[in-house]
mmCIF file of C-alpha atoms in Angstrom:
data_model
loop_
_atom_site.group_PDB
_atom_site.id
_atom_site.type_symbol
_atom_site.label_atom_id
_atom_site.label_comp_id
_atom_site.label_asym_id
_atom_site.label_seq_id
_atom_site.Cartn_x
_atom_site.Cartn_y
_atom_site.Cartn_z
ATOM 1 C CA MET A 14 114.000 96.407 158.318
ATOM 2 C CA LYS A 15 117.320 94.564 158.476
ATOM 3 C CA LEU A 16 120.386 96.278 157.029
ATOM 4 C CA PRO A 17 123.588 94.315 156.392
ATOM 5 C CA ILE A 18 126.575 96.354 157.614
ATOM 6 C CA PHE A 19 130.216 95.399 157.177
ATOM 7 C CA ILE A 20 133.333 96.953 158.692
ATOM 8 C CA ALA A 21 136.333 96.822 156.362
ATOM 9 C CA ASP A 22 139.913 97.915 157.068
ATOM 10 C CA ALA A 23 141.299 99.543 153.922
ATOM 11 C CA PHE A 24 144.994 99.703 152.965
ATOM 12 C CA THR A 25 145.983 96.663 155.027
ATOM 13 C CA ALA A 26 145.965 92.874 154.960
ATOM 14 C CA ARG A 27 145.665 92.595 158.756
ATOM 15 C CA ALA A 28 142.635 93.005 161.001
ATOM 16 C CA PHE A 29 142.386 96.159 163.133
ATOM 17 C CA ARG A 30 144.919 97.996 160.970
ATOM 18 C CA GLY A 31 144.609 100.460 158.089
ATOM 19 C CA ASN A 32 141.634 102.801 157.690
ATOM 20 C CA PRO A 33 138.335 101.349 158.933
ATOM 21 C CA ALA A 34 135.063 102.103 157.173
ATOM 22 C CA ALA A 35 131.538 100.801 157.617
ATOM 23 C CA VAL A 36 129.684 99.634 154.503
ATOM 24 C CA CYS A 37 125.895 99.411 154.510
ATOM 25 C CA LEU A 38 123.988 97.662 151.700
ATOM 26 C CA LEU A 39 120.572 99.196 151.038
ATOM 27 C CA GLU A 40 118.030 96.863 149.460
ATOM 28 C CA ASN A 41 115.386 99.600 149.652
ATOM 29 C CA GLU A 42 115.165 103.357 150.044
ATOM 30 C CA LEU A 43 116.298 104.624 153.438
ATOM 31 C CA ASP A 44 114.871 107.679 155.171
ATOM 32 C CA GLU A 45 117.277 110.571 154.785
ATOM 33 C CA ASP A 46 117.826 111.085 158.512
ATOM 34 C CA MET A 47 118.578 107.380 159.007
ATOM 35 C CA HIS A 48 121.814 107.686 157.028
ATOM 36 C CA GLN A 49 123.183 110.115 159.587
ATOM 37 C CA LYS A 50 121.852 108.152 162.570
ATOM 38 C CA ILE A 51 123.513 104.958 161.363
ATOM 39 C CA ALA A 52 126.787 106.778 160.657
ATOM 40 C CA ARG A 53 126.697 108.285 164.134
ATOM 41 C CA GLU A 54 126.091 104.843 165.633
ATOM 42 C CA MET A 55 128.935 103.284 163.633
ATOM 43 C CA ASN A 56 131.211 106.102 164.827
ATOM 44 C CA LEU A 57 133.688 105.744 161.972
ATOM 45 C CA SER A 58 135.021 108.024 159.283
ATOM 46 C CA GLU A 59 133.292 107.133 157.112
ATOM 47 C CA THR A 60 130.155 104.987 156.770
ATOM 48 C CA ALA A 61 129.381 104.152 153.130
ATOM 49 C CA PHE A 62 125.855 103.454 151.879
ATOM 50 C CA ILE A 63 125.560 101.414 148.674
ATOM 51 C CA ARG A 64 122.143 101.528 147.039
ATOM 52 C CA LYS A 65 120.560 99.899 144.019
ATOM 53 C CA LEU A 66 119.770 102.257 141.151
ATOM 54 C CA HIS A 67 116.941 100.147 139.691
ATOM 55 C CA PRO A 68 114.413 97.749 141.286
ATOM 56 C CA THR A 69 115.772 94.810 139.277
ATOM 57 C CA ASP A 70 119.385 95.363 140.368
ATOM 58 C CA ASN A 71 121.097 93.013 142.787
ATOM 59 C CA PHE A 72 124.396 93.311 144.604
ATOM 60 C CA ALA A 73 125.883 90.122 143.156
ATOM 61 C CA GLN A 74 125.230 90.758 139.457
ATOM 62 C CA SER A 75 124.755 94.476 138.811
ATOM 63 C CA SER A 76 127.755 96.638 137.938
ATOM 64 C CA CYS A 77 126.510 100.134 138.806
ATOM 65 C CA PHE A 78 125.351 101.392 142.208
ATOM 66 C CA GLY A 79 124.727 104.604 144.078
ATOM 67 C CA LEU A 80 127.215 105.439 146.825
ATOM 68 C CA ARG A 81 127.155 108.008 149.629
ATOM 69 C CA TRP A 82 129.547 108.637 152.531
ATOM 70 C CA PHE A 83 128.821 109.975 156.005
ATOM 71 C CA THR A 84 130.981 110.865 158.985
ATOM 72 C CA PRO A 85 129.256 110.812 162.384
ATOM 73 C CA ALA A 86 128.442 114.502 161.853
ATOM 74 C CA SER A 87 127.673 115.045 158.168
ATOM 75 C CA GLU A 88 127.619 113.738 154.618
ATOM 76 C CA VAL A 89 130.875 114.230 152.675
ATOM 77 C CA PRO A 90 131.329 114.563 148.898
ATOM 78 C CA LEU A 91 134.118 111.976 148.566
ATOM 79 C CA CYS A 92 135.922 109.336 150.607
ATOM 80 C CA GLY A 93 138.627 107.189 149.050
ATOM 81 C CA HIS A 94 139.084 104.481 151.685
ATOM 82 C CA ALA A 95 135.333 103.989 152.145
ATOM 83 C CA THR A 96 134.990 103.598 148.359
ATOM 84 C CA LEU A 97 137.719 100.970 148.450
ATOM 85 C CA ALA A 98 135.953 99.258 151.358
ATOM 86 C CA SER A 99 132.656 99.308 149.426
ATOM 87 C CA ALA A 100 134.237 97.654 146.400
ATOM 88 C CA ALA A 101 135.942 95.071 148.623
ATOM 89 C CA VAL A 102 132.637 94.124 150.255
ATOM 90 C CA LEU A 103 130.913 93.719 146.887
ATOM 91 C CA PHE A 104 133.800 91.821 145.278
ATOM 92 C CA HIS A 105 134.881 89.609 148.164
ATOM 93 C CA LYS A 106 131.878 89.226 150.496
ATOM 94 C CA ILE A 107 128.933 89.484 148.090
ATOM 95 C CA LYS A 108 130.933 87.845 145.274
ATOM 96 C CA ASN A 109 129.902 90.365 142.635
ATOM 97 C CA MET A 110 130.543 88.785 139.237
ATOM 98 C CA ASN A 111 131.792 91.915 137.435
ATOM 99 C CA SER A 112 135.426 92.885 137.003
ATOM 100 C CA THR A 113 134.614 96.614 137.214
ATOM 101 C CA LEU A 114 132.057 98.444 139.355
ATOM 102 C CA THR A 115 130.760 101.984 138.822
ATOM 103 C CA PHE A 116 129.598 104.103 141.751
ATOM 104 C CA VAL A 117 127.345 107.113 141.147
ATOM 105 C CA THR A 118 128.282 109.697 143.784
ATOM 106 C CA LEU A 119 128.241 113.391 144.625
ATOM 107 C CA SER A 120 131.687 113.540 143.003
ATOM 108 C CA GLY A 121 130.552 111.931 139.767
ATOM 109 C CA GLU A 122 131.057 108.371 138.597
ATOM 110 C CA LEU A 123 133.860 106.483 140.346
ATOM 111 C CA ARG A 124 135.128 103.110 139.155
ATOM 112 C CA ALA A 125 136.690 100.214 141.007
ATOM 113 C CA ARG A 126 138.195 97.244 139.197
ATOM 114 C CA GLN A 127 139.653 93.997 140.367
ATOM 115 C CA ALA A 128 143.381 93.537 139.794
ATOM 116 C CA ASP A 129 145.716 90.638 140.465
ATOM 117 C CA ASP A 130 147.013 92.209 143.646
ATOM 118 C CA GLY A 131 143.913 94.037 144.882
ATOM 119 C CA ILE A 132 141.425 96.706 143.798
ATOM 120 C CA VAL A 133 142.214 99.747 141.648
ATOM 121 C CA LEU A 134 140.152 102.941 142.047
ATOM 122 C CA ASP A 135 139.573 105.656 139.465
ATOM 123 C CA LEU A 136 139.113 108.864 141.479
ATOM 124 C CA PRO A 137 138.534 112.465 140.328
ATOM 125 C CA LEU A 138 141.253 115.102 140.142
ATOM 126 C CA TYR A 139 140.322 118.325 141.922
ATOM 127 C CA PRO A 140 142.067 121.563 140.989
ATOM 128 C CA VAL A 141 143.823 123.620 143.652
ATOM 129 C CA TYR A 142 144.522 127.351 143.602
ATOM 130 C CA PRO A 143 147.442 129.353 145.064
ATOM 131 C CA GLN A 144 146.562 131.445 148.099
ATOM 132 C CA ASP A 145 148.068 134.509 149.707
ATOM 133 C CA PHE A 146 149.805 133.754 153.009
ATOM 134 C CA HIS A 147 148.347 136.807 154.724
ATOM 135 C CA GLU A 148 144.768 135.624 154.114
ATOM 136 C CA VAL A 149 145.307 132.576 156.318
ATOM 137 C CA GLU A 150 148.327 133.675 158.368
ATOM 138 C CA ASP A 151 146.594 133.320 161.751
ATOM 139 C CA LEU A 152 145.247 129.884 160.878
ATOM 140 C CA ILE A 153 148.640 128.639 159.656
ATOM 141 C CA LYS A 154 150.589 130.020 162.603
ATOM 142 C CA THR A 155 148.149 128.473 165.063
ATOM 143 C CA ALA A 156 148.371 125.134 163.254
ATOM 144 C CA ILE A 157 152.141 124.822 162.755
ATOM 145 C CA GLY A 158 153.663 127.713 164.680
ATOM 146 C CA ASN A 159 156.680 129.363 163.058
ATOM 147 C CA THR A 160 157.344 126.467 160.692
ATOM 148 C CA LEU A 161 158.381 127.938 157.335
ATOM 149 C CA VAL A 162 155.816 127.602 154.547
ATOM 150 C CA GLN A 163 156.855 127.768 150.905
ATOM 151 C CA ASP A 164 153.527 127.354 149.063
ATOM 152 C CA ILE A 165 149.847 127.494 149.982
ATOM 153 C CA CYS A 166 147.013 126.093 147.890
ATOM 154 C CA TYR A 167 143.315 125.610 148.512
ATOM 155 C CA SER A 168 140.892 123.128 146.966
ATOM 156 C CA PRO A 169 137.336 124.523 147.016
ATOM 157 C CA ASP A 170 135.886 121.177 145.917
ATOM 158 C CA THR A 171 137.329 119.234 148.841
ATOM 159 C CA ARG A 172 137.716 122.233 151.203
ATOM 160 C CA LYS A 173 141.326 121.296 151.942
ATOM 161 C CA LEU A 174 144.147 123.706 152.650
ATOM 162 C CA LEU A 175 147.501 122.379 151.384
ATOM 163 C CA LEU A 176 150.703 123.721 152.911
ATOM 164 C CA ARG A 177 154.074 122.938 151.360
ATOM 165 C CA LEU A 178 156.829 123.505 153.875
ATOM 166 C CA SER A 179 160.151 125.130 153.063
ATOM 167 C CA ASP A 180 162.729 123.022 151.240
ATOM 168 C CA THR A 181 165.046 123.626 154.202
ATOM 169 C CA TYR A 182 163.193 120.742 155.874
ATOM 170 C CA ASN A 183 163.874 117.159 154.865
ATOM 171 C CA ARG A 184 162.329 113.760 155.462
ATOM 172 C CA LYS A 185 164.164 113.333 158.767
ATOM 173 C CA THR A 186 163.169 116.670 160.262
ATOM 174 C CA PHE A 187 159.657 116.879 158.782
ATOM 175 C CA PRO A 188 157.780 115.111 161.623
ATOM 176 C CA LEU A 189 159.731 117.110 164.201
ATOM 177 C CA VAL A 190 158.550 120.523 163.025
ATOM 178 C CA LEU A 191 154.847 119.764 163.477
ATOM 179 C CA PRO A 192 153.590 120.702 166.951
ATOM 180 C CA ARG A 193 150.452 119.205 168.499
ATOM 181 C CA LEU A 194 147.569 121.150 167.008
ATOM 182 C CA PRO A 195 145.776 123.237 169.643
ATOM 183 C CA ALA A 196 142.016 123.436 170.115
ATOM 184 C CA GLU A 197 141.977 127.170 169.394
ATOM 185 C CA LEU A 198 142.907 126.392 165.789
ATOM 186 C CA PHE A 199 139.250 125.967 164.971
ATOM 187 C CA GLU A 200 138.219 129.208 166.636
ATOM 188 C CA LEU A 201 139.850 131.003 163.702
ATOM 189 C CA ALA A 202 137.851 131.966 160.662
ATOM 190 C CA ALA A 203 139.282 131.500 157.184
ATOM 191 C CA PRO A 204 138.115 133.297 154.004
ATOM 192 C CA TRP A 205 136.591 129.955 152.969
ATOM 193 C CA PRO A 206 135.563 126.754 154.794
ATOM 194 C CA VAL A 207 138.424 124.393 155.661
ATOM 195 C CA TYR A 208 137.645 120.709 156.219
ATOM 196 C CA ARG A 209 141.213 119.425 156.382
ATOM 197 C CA ILE A 210 144.711 120.885 156.615
ATOM 198 C CA CYS A 211 147.396 118.977 154.690
ATOM 199 C CA VAL A 212 151.027 119.704 155.512
ATOM 200 C CA GLY A 213 154.019 118.316 153.693
ATOM 201 C CA LEU A 214 157.158 118.462 151.571
ATOM 202 C CA HIS A 215 157.340 117.824 147.845
ATOM 203 C CA MET A 216 158.450 114.241 148.608
ATOM 204 C CA LEU A 217 156.551 113.571 151.833
ATOM 205 C CA PHE A 218 153.004 114.432 152.706
ATOM 206 C CA SER A 219 150.809 114.261 155.782
ATOM 207 C CA ALA A 220 147.051 114.592 156.201
ATOM 208 C CA ALA A 221 145.571 115.525 159.557
ATOM 209 C CA THR A 222 141.930 114.898 160.422
ATOM 210 C CA GLY A 223 140.495 116.774 163.356
ATOM 211 C CA PRO A 224 138.918 115.416 166.537
ATOM 212 C CA SER A 225 135.209 115.605 167.214
ATOM 213 C CA SER A 226 135.554 117.955 170.184
ATOM 214 C CA TRP A 227 136.681 120.603 167.678
ATOM 215 C CA GLY A 228 134.423 119.398 164.892
ATOM 216 C CA ARG A 229 131.764 122.054 165.162
ATOM 217 C CA LYS A 230 134.145 125.001 165.146
ATOM 218 C CA LYS A 231 134.168 127.396 162.229
ATOM 219 C CA CYS A 232 137.019 125.782 160.309
ATOM 220 C CA MET A 233 136.187 122.099 160.778
ATOM 221 C CA HIS A 234 132.905 121.093 159.196
ATOM 222 C CA PHE A 235 133.037 117.332 159.735
ATOM 223 C CA SER A 236 133.871 115.603 163.003
ATOM 224 C CA VAL A 237 135.529 112.252 163.488
ATOM 225 C CA PRO A 238 134.723 111.120 167.059
ATOM 226 C CA ASN A 239 137.114 108.170 167.072
ATOM 227 C CA GLU A 240 140.062 110.605 167.038
ATOM 228 C CA GLU A 241 139.226 112.609 170.137
ATOM 229 C CA GLU A 242 142.587 112.498 171.863
ATOM 230 C CA SER A 243 144.863 114.078 169.288
ATOM 231 C CA TRP A 244 145.401 114.644 165.606
ATOM 232 C CA GLU A 245 146.764 111.710 163.647
ATOM 233 C CA PHE A 246 149.340 112.180 160.902
ATOM 234 C CA HIS A 247 149.571 109.683 158.062
ATOM 235 C CA PHE A 248 152.785 109.754 156.040
ATOM 236 C CA VAL A 249 153.032 108.865 152.363
ATOM 237 C CA GLN A 250 156.133 109.061 150.193
ATOM 238 C CA MET A 251 155.521 111.403 147.273
ATOM 239 C CA GLU A 252 158.439 110.855 144.899
ATOM 240 C CA GLY A 253 158.441 113.471 142.170
ATOM 241 C CA LEU A 254 155.015 114.929 142.984
ATOM 242 C CA THR A 255 154.355 118.644 143.282
ATOM 243 C CA LEU A 256 151.902 120.401 145.560
ATOM 244 C CA GLU A 257 149.465 120.772 142.657
ATOM 245 C CA GLU A 258 149.341 116.989 142.277
ATOM 246 C CA VAL A 259 149.194 115.962 145.879
ATOM 247 C CA GLN A 260 145.408 116.117 146.228
ATOM 248 C CA LEU A 261 145.228 112.924 144.162
ATOM 249 C CA LEU A 262 145.880 110.992 147.369
ATOM 250 C CA PHE A 263 142.946 112.376 149.320
#
C-alpha cells in the first residue's frame, strides 16, 4: 500500500523554517499501530493523518475529513500547526475545490478556510483553572528556579500548566529569567498530568516543548525526538491578553 506523505512548514513562507509537520493522506483504513509507526519514522511533532469519512469521498472535492495527530511517542488530542499543514496540503497540493474544510477530530470539529492572505483556522477554546502554588511548588521551582510567579492555571483538556510571571519583569528581561530546564524536572510528580509548561507575561508568552530523552518521565507524556538537545522557546506578542485567554494560541 502506497501512502502519500507531505512535509509542510507552518507559519512561514520559506523552506526549512516555521513549524514542520508531516501530513499523510489515507485512501483506505490504516491499522491502528501503523499510525504510530509512521509518526515515529517521520520523527516530527506532529504527523497528521487525514482520512476519508465515506467511501465516495475524495480529497479534491469533499469538504469534510477525519483528522488525527501523532507525535513519535503517542497520539495527541489537538495540534494547531499540523491542522494548518493539513489544510495547506489539501488546498494547495491536492487543489481541493472548497473554500472551507471541516476536520472531525478528538477535539471536535475544526474548520479551515481559505483567505486572501493564507488559511484561517477555527480552533476550540479550552477553559483553564487557577491552581494553588504549593501544589506544584517543586515542579515550578525546578523549571524556573526562583523566578517570581504571579498566577498559575492548569488546563485539564490540554494538560498544560500556565505560569504568569510577576509584573516586575518586562519584555526585555523576560527571556533572561528563564534558566535551561534540567532533566530532573520530569522526575517530579504533579497532582495531574502535565504535557507542556507555558511561561509568560500578560503581553509576552512562551511555550516550551520537552525533549524525547525526558519524554517518558512522569510529567511529560509526549516526546518530541527532534528537540533532544535543549528546550526551545517560541515568543509571541500578546497585546491585551490575560492568562485565561492565552491558551487560544496553543
